[in-house]
Structure formats: C-alpha cells, structure tokens
C-alpha cells in the first residue's frame, strides 16, 4: 500500500516513474517533476516506520480504464524490491493473463495443485472480485425477471386487443357461422391472427437485441452525447464501450421460446371467446 505527495522543485537524483494520467493530474505534476513514494518498513522492534523515496516523473499513460489511470504507477522492479526489502528475483504476487478468461478457475486450480504449498495463495479474477461478480449475477437474474414481466405486459395487450376485436366482429363471426363456418374455423382464424402479432414482435425484438449487441460501442457513444456526457475521452464511457459482448445462443433461444410461448398462450383466450359467439346473438343488433 503506497501513497504519493507532490514535492516539485526538489533537486535530487531520482529514479524514473510512470504515472496514470488521472493520478498525474490529481497530483498536479508534469514530466520532469519529482514525487515521493511513501512505503513502509519493519523495524527491529517490530514497529512499522515510513520510508520515503524520490522518483522523477518521466511520462504518464492513459489506458482508458478508470481504476488503472487513477491508481497505477510503474517503477523499476529492482528499486522497489530494495525499498520493500525483498530479495532480488522475488515478488509479492505474480499475475497471469489468459487468452480465455473463462478458464481462470481451472488454471488456478491446476497451479494450486502443482505448487502444493500452503503458504502460497492462488486466486482467479472471480475470487478477487467476488462482490462485483455476485452483483452481476444478481443483475442478470433481475434483468431476466424484468424482461419476463415486460413480455407478460405485452401479452396482456394482445389479449385485450383481440378480446375487443372479438366484440367488434361479433356480427361478422355470426355471419360466417350462418354460412357454414365451424367454430374450429373461427378459433383458428383468431388464434393465427393473435399468434402472428406475438411471433412478429418476438422476431423483431430478437433482431433488434442482436443488432444492439453488435453495435454497442457506437450506440453507447451516441447515447452519451445525447445526454450531455463526454462520449470521446471519458474513462467511464470508454470502460462501457470497450466491455466485451458475448451472445449466448442458449439464452437467446430460451428468451425467444418464452416470448413465443407467452404470445401463443395470450392468443388462446380471444380465440376461445370467438367460438362462444352464437349466430343469433351476433346478428341481433346487425
């Protein structure tokens, strides 16, 4: 754990340091200025005392990641080992970057078994960010529930619309019945009409959803400009636009099946109501 303070103007032979751009701006330093890195050391008595080391700011970097640009610095490894009293060639932690982040848990378990030492801790990104991952899982479940409720509301609209249509078309239904149309024919006509509305809506919604996933970056920047945010240089916006999008076929199919099932169930009730119309009652007010 380290902290920084600006000590510009100090003439010293300092080692180079690279700061995150947001951290450099917060400290108010520029290239060529000197900052002091404050670490800790363990005294012989067991107490902790601060240790100060001067570093010269050579440059800053901008990764467009808020947590990196605000807190990350790069310093020479050998000097940092000396400051923290670590032996040469040793480190407090080693990070591995995998081509597929989904294999992190499996790789961590394999490393843990191969090391066989209890004093070494092996963690994957899910374990290190357990609260964040848990929040995403809860959000995923809640979004599924919300989308299901939206589909149910749309199904209620289909039921209400076609139930009213049955009432309006009572005379036409009665005429068809007197001309020899069977109740099954009337039911099939209304059922197919209502089912077509749900099917077309499901297809259009699925297509729009996949289109948004394929173009999330430009759409997010456009939305940021519309609401007045800085769409080009903000780390927060760039974090969202650069987030990977993974479309799982199983989830897409599950959503489509649920939407079709609800729409077909919604089409059944007005179709059943249409078969209940008696020719005499339907023609009474014609």
mmCIF file with all atom_site columns, C-alpha atoms in Angstrom, residues 148-257:
data_model
loop_
_atom_site.group_PDB
_atom_site.id
_atom_site.type_symbol
_atom_site.label_atom_id
_atom_site.label_alt_id
_atom_site.label_comp_id
_atom_site.label_asym_id
_atom_site.label_entity_id
_atom_site.label_seq_id
_atom_site.pdbx_PDB_ins_code
_atom_site.Cartn_x
_atom_site.Cartn_y
_atom_site.Cartn_z
_atom_site.occupancy
_atom_site.B_iso_or_equiv
_atom_site.pdbx_formal_charge
_atom_site.auth_seq_id
_atom_site.auth_comp_id
_atom_site.auth_asym_id
_atom_site.auth_atom_id
_atom_site.pdbx_PDB_model_num
ATOM 1   C CA . UNK A 1 148 ? -40.315 -11.658 -18.472 1.00 0.00 ? 148 UNK A CA 1
ATOM 2   C CA . UNK A 1 149 ? -42.678 -9.120  -16.889 1.00 0.00 ? 149 UNK A CA 1
ATOM 3   C CA . UNK A 1 150 ? -42.371 -6.923  -19.973 1.00 0.00 ? 150 UNK A CA 1
ATOM 4   C CA . UNK A 1 151 ? -43.317 -9.889  -22.161 1.00 0.00 ? 151 UNK A CA 1
ATOM 5   C CA . UNK A 1 152 ? -46.284 -10.599 -19.889 1.00 0.00 ? 152 UNK A CA 1
ATOM 6   C CA . UNK A 1 153 ? -47.444 -6.980  -20.176 1.00 0.00 ? 153 UNK A CA 1
ATOM 7   C CA . UNK A 1 154 ? -47.193 -7.236  -23.963 1.00 0.00 ? 154 UNK A CA 1
ATOM 8   C CA . UNK A 1 155 ? -49.181 -10.485 -23.815 1.00 0.00 ? 155 UNK A CA 1
ATOM 9   C CA . UNK A 1 156 ? -51.887 -8.751  -21.793 1.00 0.00 ? 156 UNK A CA 1
ATOM 10  C CA . UNK A 1 157 ? -52.083 -6.109  -24.517 1.00 0.00 ? 157 UNK A CA 1
ATOM 11  C CA . UNK A 1 158 ? -52.555 -8.845  -27.118 1.00 0.00 ? 158 UNK A CA 1
ATOM 12  C CA . UNK A 1 159 ? -55.317 -10.418 -25.045 1.00 0.00 ? 159 UNK A CA 1
ATOM 13  C CA . UNK A 1 160 ? -57.083 -7.081  -24.516 1.00 0.00 ? 160 UNK A CA 1
ATOM 14  C CA . UNK A 1 161 ? -56.788 -6.039  -28.158 1.00 0.00 ? 161 UNK A CA 1
ATOM 15  C CA . UNK A 1 162 ? -58.094 -9.272  -29.638 1.00 0.00 ? 162 UNK A CA 1
ATOM 16  C CA . UNK A 1 163 ? -60.792 -9.628  -26.991 1.00 0.00 ? 163 UNK A CA 1
ATOM 17  C CA . UNK A 1 164 ? -62.079 -6.221  -28.060 1.00 0.00 ? 164 UNK A CA 1
ATOM 18  C CA . UNK A 1 165 ? -61.721 -7.315  -31.688 1.00 0.00 ? 165 UNK A CA 1
ATOM 19  C CA . UNK A 1 166 ? -63.933 -10.328 -30.992 1.00 0.00 ? 166 UNK A CA 1
ATOM 20  C CA . UNK A 1 167 ? -66.562 -7.983  -29.545 1.00 0.00 ? 167 UNK A CA 1
ATOM 21  C CA . UNK A 1 168 ? -66.385 -5.698  -32.563 1.00 0.00 ? 168 UNK A CA 1
ATOM 22  C CA . UNK A 1 169 ? -66.543 -8.609  -35.027 1.00 0.00 ? 169 UNK A CA 1
ATOM 23  C CA . UNK A 1 170 ? -69.450 -10.406 -33.382 1.00 0.00 ? 170 UNK A CA 1
ATOM 24  C CA . UNK A 1 171 ? -71.678 -9.693  -36.379 1.00 0.00 ? 171 UNK A CA 1
ATOM 25  C CA . UNK A 1 172 ? -69.062 -10.922 -38.844 1.00 0.00 ? 172 UNK A CA 1
ATOM 26  C CA . UNK A 1 173 ? -68.490 -14.060 -36.792 1.00 0.00 ? 173 UNK A CA 1
ATOM 27  C CA . UNK A 1 174 ? -72.233 -14.714 -36.701 1.00 0.00 ? 174 UNK A CA 1
ATOM 28  C CA . UNK A 1 175 ? -72.483 -14.295 -40.486 1.00 0.00 ? 175 UNK A CA 1
ATOM 29  C CA . UNK A 1 176 ? -69.623 -16.743 -41.007 1.00 0.00 ? 176 UNK A CA 1
ATOM 30  C CA . UNK A 1 177 ? -71.297 -19.221 -38.681 1.00 0.00 ? 177 UNK A CA 1
ATOM 31  C CA . UNK A 1 178 ? -74.621 -18.988 -40.597 1.00 0.00 ? 178 UNK A CA 1
ATOM 32  C CA . UNK A 1 179 ? -72.724 -19.534 -43.848 1.00 0.00 ? 179 UNK A CA 1
ATOM 33  C CA . UNK A 1 180 ? -71.414 -22.835 -42.520 1.00 0.00 ? 180 UNK A CA 1
ATOM 34  C CA . UNK A 1 181 ? -68.131 -21.951 -40.854 1.00 0.00 ? 181 UNK A CA 1
ATOM 35  C CA . UNK A 1 182 ? -67.410 -24.245 -37.936 1.00 0.00 ? 182 UNK A CA 1
ATOM 36  C CA . UNK A 1 183 ? -66.354 -22.995 -34.502 1.00 0.00 ? 183 UNK A CA 1
ATOM 37  C CA . UNK A 1 184 ? -62.932 -24.554 -35.121 1.00 0.00 ? 184 UNK A CA 1
ATOM 38  C CA . UNK A 1 185 ? -62.501 -22.396 -38.218 1.00 0.00 ? 185 UNK A CA 1
ATOM 39  C CA . UNK A 1 186 ? -63.350 -19.217 -36.267 1.00 0.00 ? 186 UNK A CA 1
ATOM 40  C CA . UNK A 1 187 ? -60.988 -20.208 -33.452 1.00 0.00 ? 187 UNK A CA 1
ATOM 41  C CA . UNK A 1 188 ? -58.188 -20.938 -35.903 1.00 0.00 ? 188 UNK A CA 1
ATOM 42  C CA . UNK A 1 189 ? -58.611 -17.574 -37.653 1.00 0.00 ? 189 UNK A CA 1
ATOM 43  C CA . UNK A 1 190 ? -58.410 -15.533 -34.443 1.00 0.00 ? 190 UNK A CA 1
ATOM 44  C CA . UNK A 1 191 ? -55.687 -17.714 -32.965 1.00 0.00 ? 191 UNK A CA 1
ATOM 45  C CA . UNK A 1 192 ? -53.456 -17.357 -36.024 1.00 0.00 ? 192 UNK A CA 1
ATOM 46  C CA . UNK A 1 193 ? -54.024 -13.596 -36.119 1.00 0.00 ? 193 UNK A CA 1
ATOM 47  C CA . UNK A 1 194 ? -53.097 -13.135 -32.473 1.00 0.00 ? 194 UNK A CA 1
ATOM 48  C CA . UNK A 1 195 ? -50.184 -15.579 -32.727 1.00 0.00 ? 195 UNK A CA 1
ATOM 49  C CA . UNK A 1 196 ? -48.853 -13.721 -35.765 1.00 0.00 ? 196 UNK A CA 1
ATOM 50  C CA . UNK A 1 197 ? -48.684 -10.496 -33.762 1.00 0.00 ? 197 UNK A CA 1
ATOM 51  C CA . UNK A 1 198 ? -46.678 -12.186 -30.994 1.00 0.00 ? 198 UNK A CA 1
ATOM 52  C CA . UNK A 1 199 ? -44.413 -14.038 -33.430 1.00 0.00 ? 199 UNK A CA 1
ATOM 53  C CA . UNK A 1 200 ? -43.607 -10.937 -35.468 1.00 0.00 ? 200 UNK A CA 1
ATOM 54  C CA . UNK A 1 201 ? -42.974 -8.946  -32.292 1.00 0.00 ? 201 UNK A CA 1
ATOM 55  C CA . UNK A 1 202 ? -40.665 -11.653 -30.954 1.00 0.00 ? 202 UNK A CA 1
ATOM 56  C CA . UNK A 1 203 ? -38.717 -11.836 -34.213 1.00 0.00 ? 203 UNK A CA 1
ATOM 57  C CA . UNK A 1 204 ? -38.335 -8.061  -34.454 1.00 0.00 ? 204 UNK A CA 1
ATOM 58  C CA . UNK A 1 205 ? -37.330 -7.786  -30.782 1.00 0.00 ? 205 UNK A CA 1
ATOM 59  C CA . UNK A 1 206 ? -34.724 -10.551 -31.094 1.00 0.00 ? 206 UNK A CA 1
ATOM 60  C CA . UNK A 1 207 ? -33.286 -8.975  -34.240 1.00 0.00 ? 207 UNK A CA 1
ATOM 61  C CA . UNK A 1 208 ? -33.062 -5.536  -32.606 1.00 0.00 ? 208 UNK A CA 1
ATOM 62  C CA . UNK A 1 209 ? -31.446 -7.019  -29.499 1.00 0.00 ? 209 UNK A CA 1
ATOM 63  C CA . UNK A 1 210 ? -28.759 -8.790  -31.523 1.00 0.00 ? 210 UNK A CA 1
ATOM 64  C CA . UNK A 1 211 ? -28.230 -5.639  -33.594 1.00 0.00 ? 211 UNK A CA 1
ATOM 65  C CA . UNK A 1 212 ? -27.692 -3.578  -30.432 1.00 0.00 ? 212 UNK A CA 1
ATOM 66  C CA . UNK A 1 213 ? -25.203 -6.136  -29.088 1.00 0.00 ? 213 UNK A CA 1
ATOM 67  C CA . UNK A 1 214 ? -23.270 -5.989  -32.353 1.00 0.00 ? 214 UNK A CA 1
ATOM 68  C CA . UNK A 1 215 ? -23.111 -2.166  -32.274 1.00 0.00 ? 215 UNK A CA 1
ATOM 69  C CA . UNK A 1 216 ? -22.994 -1.438  -28.542 1.00 0.00 ? 216 UNK A CA 1
ATOM 70  C CA . UNK A 1 217 ? -19.907 0.830   -28.739 1.00 0.00 ? 217 UNK A CA 1
ATOM 71  C CA . UNK A 1 218 ? -21.224 3.432   -31.252 1.00 0.00 ? 218 UNK A CA 1
ATOM 72  C CA . UNK A 1 219 ? -24.697 3.334   -29.684 1.00 0.00 ? 219 UNK A CA 1
ATOM 73  C CA . UNK A 1 220 ? -23.247 3.997   -26.215 1.00 0.00 ? 220 UNK A CA 1
ATOM 74  C CA . UNK A 1 221 ? -21.209 6.932   -27.513 1.00 0.00 ? 221 UNK A CA 1
ATOM 75  C CA . UNK A 1 222 ? -24.279 8.316   -29.263 1.00 0.00 ? 222 UNK A CA 1
ATOM 76  C CA . UNK A 1 223 ? -26.329 7.972   -26.074 1.00 0.00 ? 223 UNK A CA 1
ATOM 77  C CA . UNK A 1 224 ? -23.563 9.679   -24.102 1.00 0.00 ? 224 UNK A CA 1
ATOM 78  C CA . UNK A 1 225 ? -23.623 12.636  -26.492 1.00 0.00 ? 225 UNK A CA 1
ATOM 79  C CA . UNK A 1 226 ? -27.403 12.861  -26.310 1.00 0.00 ? 226 UNK A CA 1
ATOM 80  C CA . UNK A 1 227 ? -27.414 13.025  -22.505 1.00 0.00 ? 227 UNK A CA 1
ATOM 81  C CA . UNK A 1 228 ? -24.553 15.510  -22.469 1.00 0.00 ? 228 UNK A CA 1
ATOM 82  C CA . UNK A 1 229 ? -21.713 13.232  -21.353 1.00 0.00 ? 229 UNK A CA 1
ATOM 83  C CA . UNK A 1 230 ? -18.279 13.301  -22.924 1.00 0.00 ? 230 UNK A CA 1
ATOM 84  C CA . UNK A 1 231 ? -18.515 10.449  -25.358 1.00 0.00 ? 231 UNK A CA 1
ATOM 85  C CA . UNK A 1 232 ? -14.957 10.502  -26.599 1.00 0.00 ? 232 UNK A CA 1
ATOM 86  C CA . UNK A 1 233 ? -12.468 10.868  -23.768 1.00 0.00 ? 233 UNK A CA 1
ATOM 87  C CA . UNK A 1 234 ? -14.233 9.773   -20.581 1.00 0.00 ? 234 UNK A CA 1
ATOM 88  C CA . UNK A 1 235 ? -12.740 6.711   -18.908 1.00 0.00 ? 235 UNK A CA 1
ATOM 89  C CA . UNK A 1 236 ? -16.148 5.706   -17.571 1.00 0.00 ? 236 UNK A CA 1
ATOM 90  C CA . UNK A 1 237 ? -17.717 5.791   -21.049 1.00 0.00 ? 237 UNK A CA 1
ATOM 91  C CA . UNK A 1 238 ? -14.741 4.026   -22.623 1.00 0.00 ? 238 UNK A CA 1
ATOM 92  C CA . UNK A 1 239 ? -14.992 1.303   -19.978 1.00 0.00 ? 239 UNK A CA 1
ATOM 93  C CA . UNK A 1 240 ? -18.563 0.576   -21.050 1.00 0.00 ? 240 UNK A CA 1
ATOM 94  C CA . UNK A 1 241 ? -17.968 0.800   -24.785 1.00 0.00 ? 241 UNK A CA 1
ATOM 95  C CA . UNK A 1 242 ? -14.923 -1.468  -24.653 1.00 0.00 ? 242 UNK A CA 1
ATOM 96  C CA . UNK A 1 243 ? -16.577 -4.116  -22.463 1.00 0.00 ? 243 UNK A CA 1
ATOM 97  C CA . UNK A 1 244 ? -16.758 -7.449  -24.296 1.00 0.00 ? 244 UNK A CA 1
ATOM 98  C CA . UNK A 1 245 ? -20.176 -8.584  -25.513 1.00 0.00 ? 245 UNK A CA 1
ATOM 99  C CA . UNK A 1 246 ? -20.854 -12.302 -25.553 1.00 0.00 ? 246 UNK A CA 1
ATOM 100 C CA . UNK A 1 247 ? -24.107 -13.531 -27.042 1.00 0.00 ? 247 UNK A CA 1
ATOM 101 C CA . UNK A 1 248 ? -25.002 -16.998 -25.801 1.00 0.00 ? 248 UNK A CA 1
ATOM 102 C CA . UNK A 1 249 ? -27.163 -18.926 -28.238 1.00 0.00 ? 249 UNK A CA 1
ATOM 103 C CA . UNK A 1 250 ? -28.825 -20.905 -25.436 1.00 0.00 ? 250 UNK A CA 1
ATOM 104 C CA . UNK A 1 251 ? -30.002 -17.734 -23.663 1.00 0.00 ? 251 UNK A CA 1
ATOM 105 C CA . UNK A 1 252 ? -31.256 -16.157 -26.894 1.00 0.00 ? 252 UNK A CA 1
ATOM 106 C CA . UNK A 1 253 ? -33.188 -19.316 -27.748 1.00 0.00 ? 253 UNK A CA 1
ATOM 107 C CA . UNK A 1 254 ? -34.620 -19.503 -24.210 1.00 0.00 ? 254 UNK A CA 1
ATOM 108 C CA . UNK A 1 255 ? -35.870 -15.906 -24.395 1.00 0.00 ? 255 UNK A CA 1
ATOM 109 C CA . UNK A 1 256 ? -37.403 -16.465 -27.845 1.00 0.00 ? 256 UNK A CA 1
ATOM 110 C CA . UNK A 1 257 ? -39.130 -19.671 -26.722 1.00 0.00 ? 257 UNK A CA 1
#
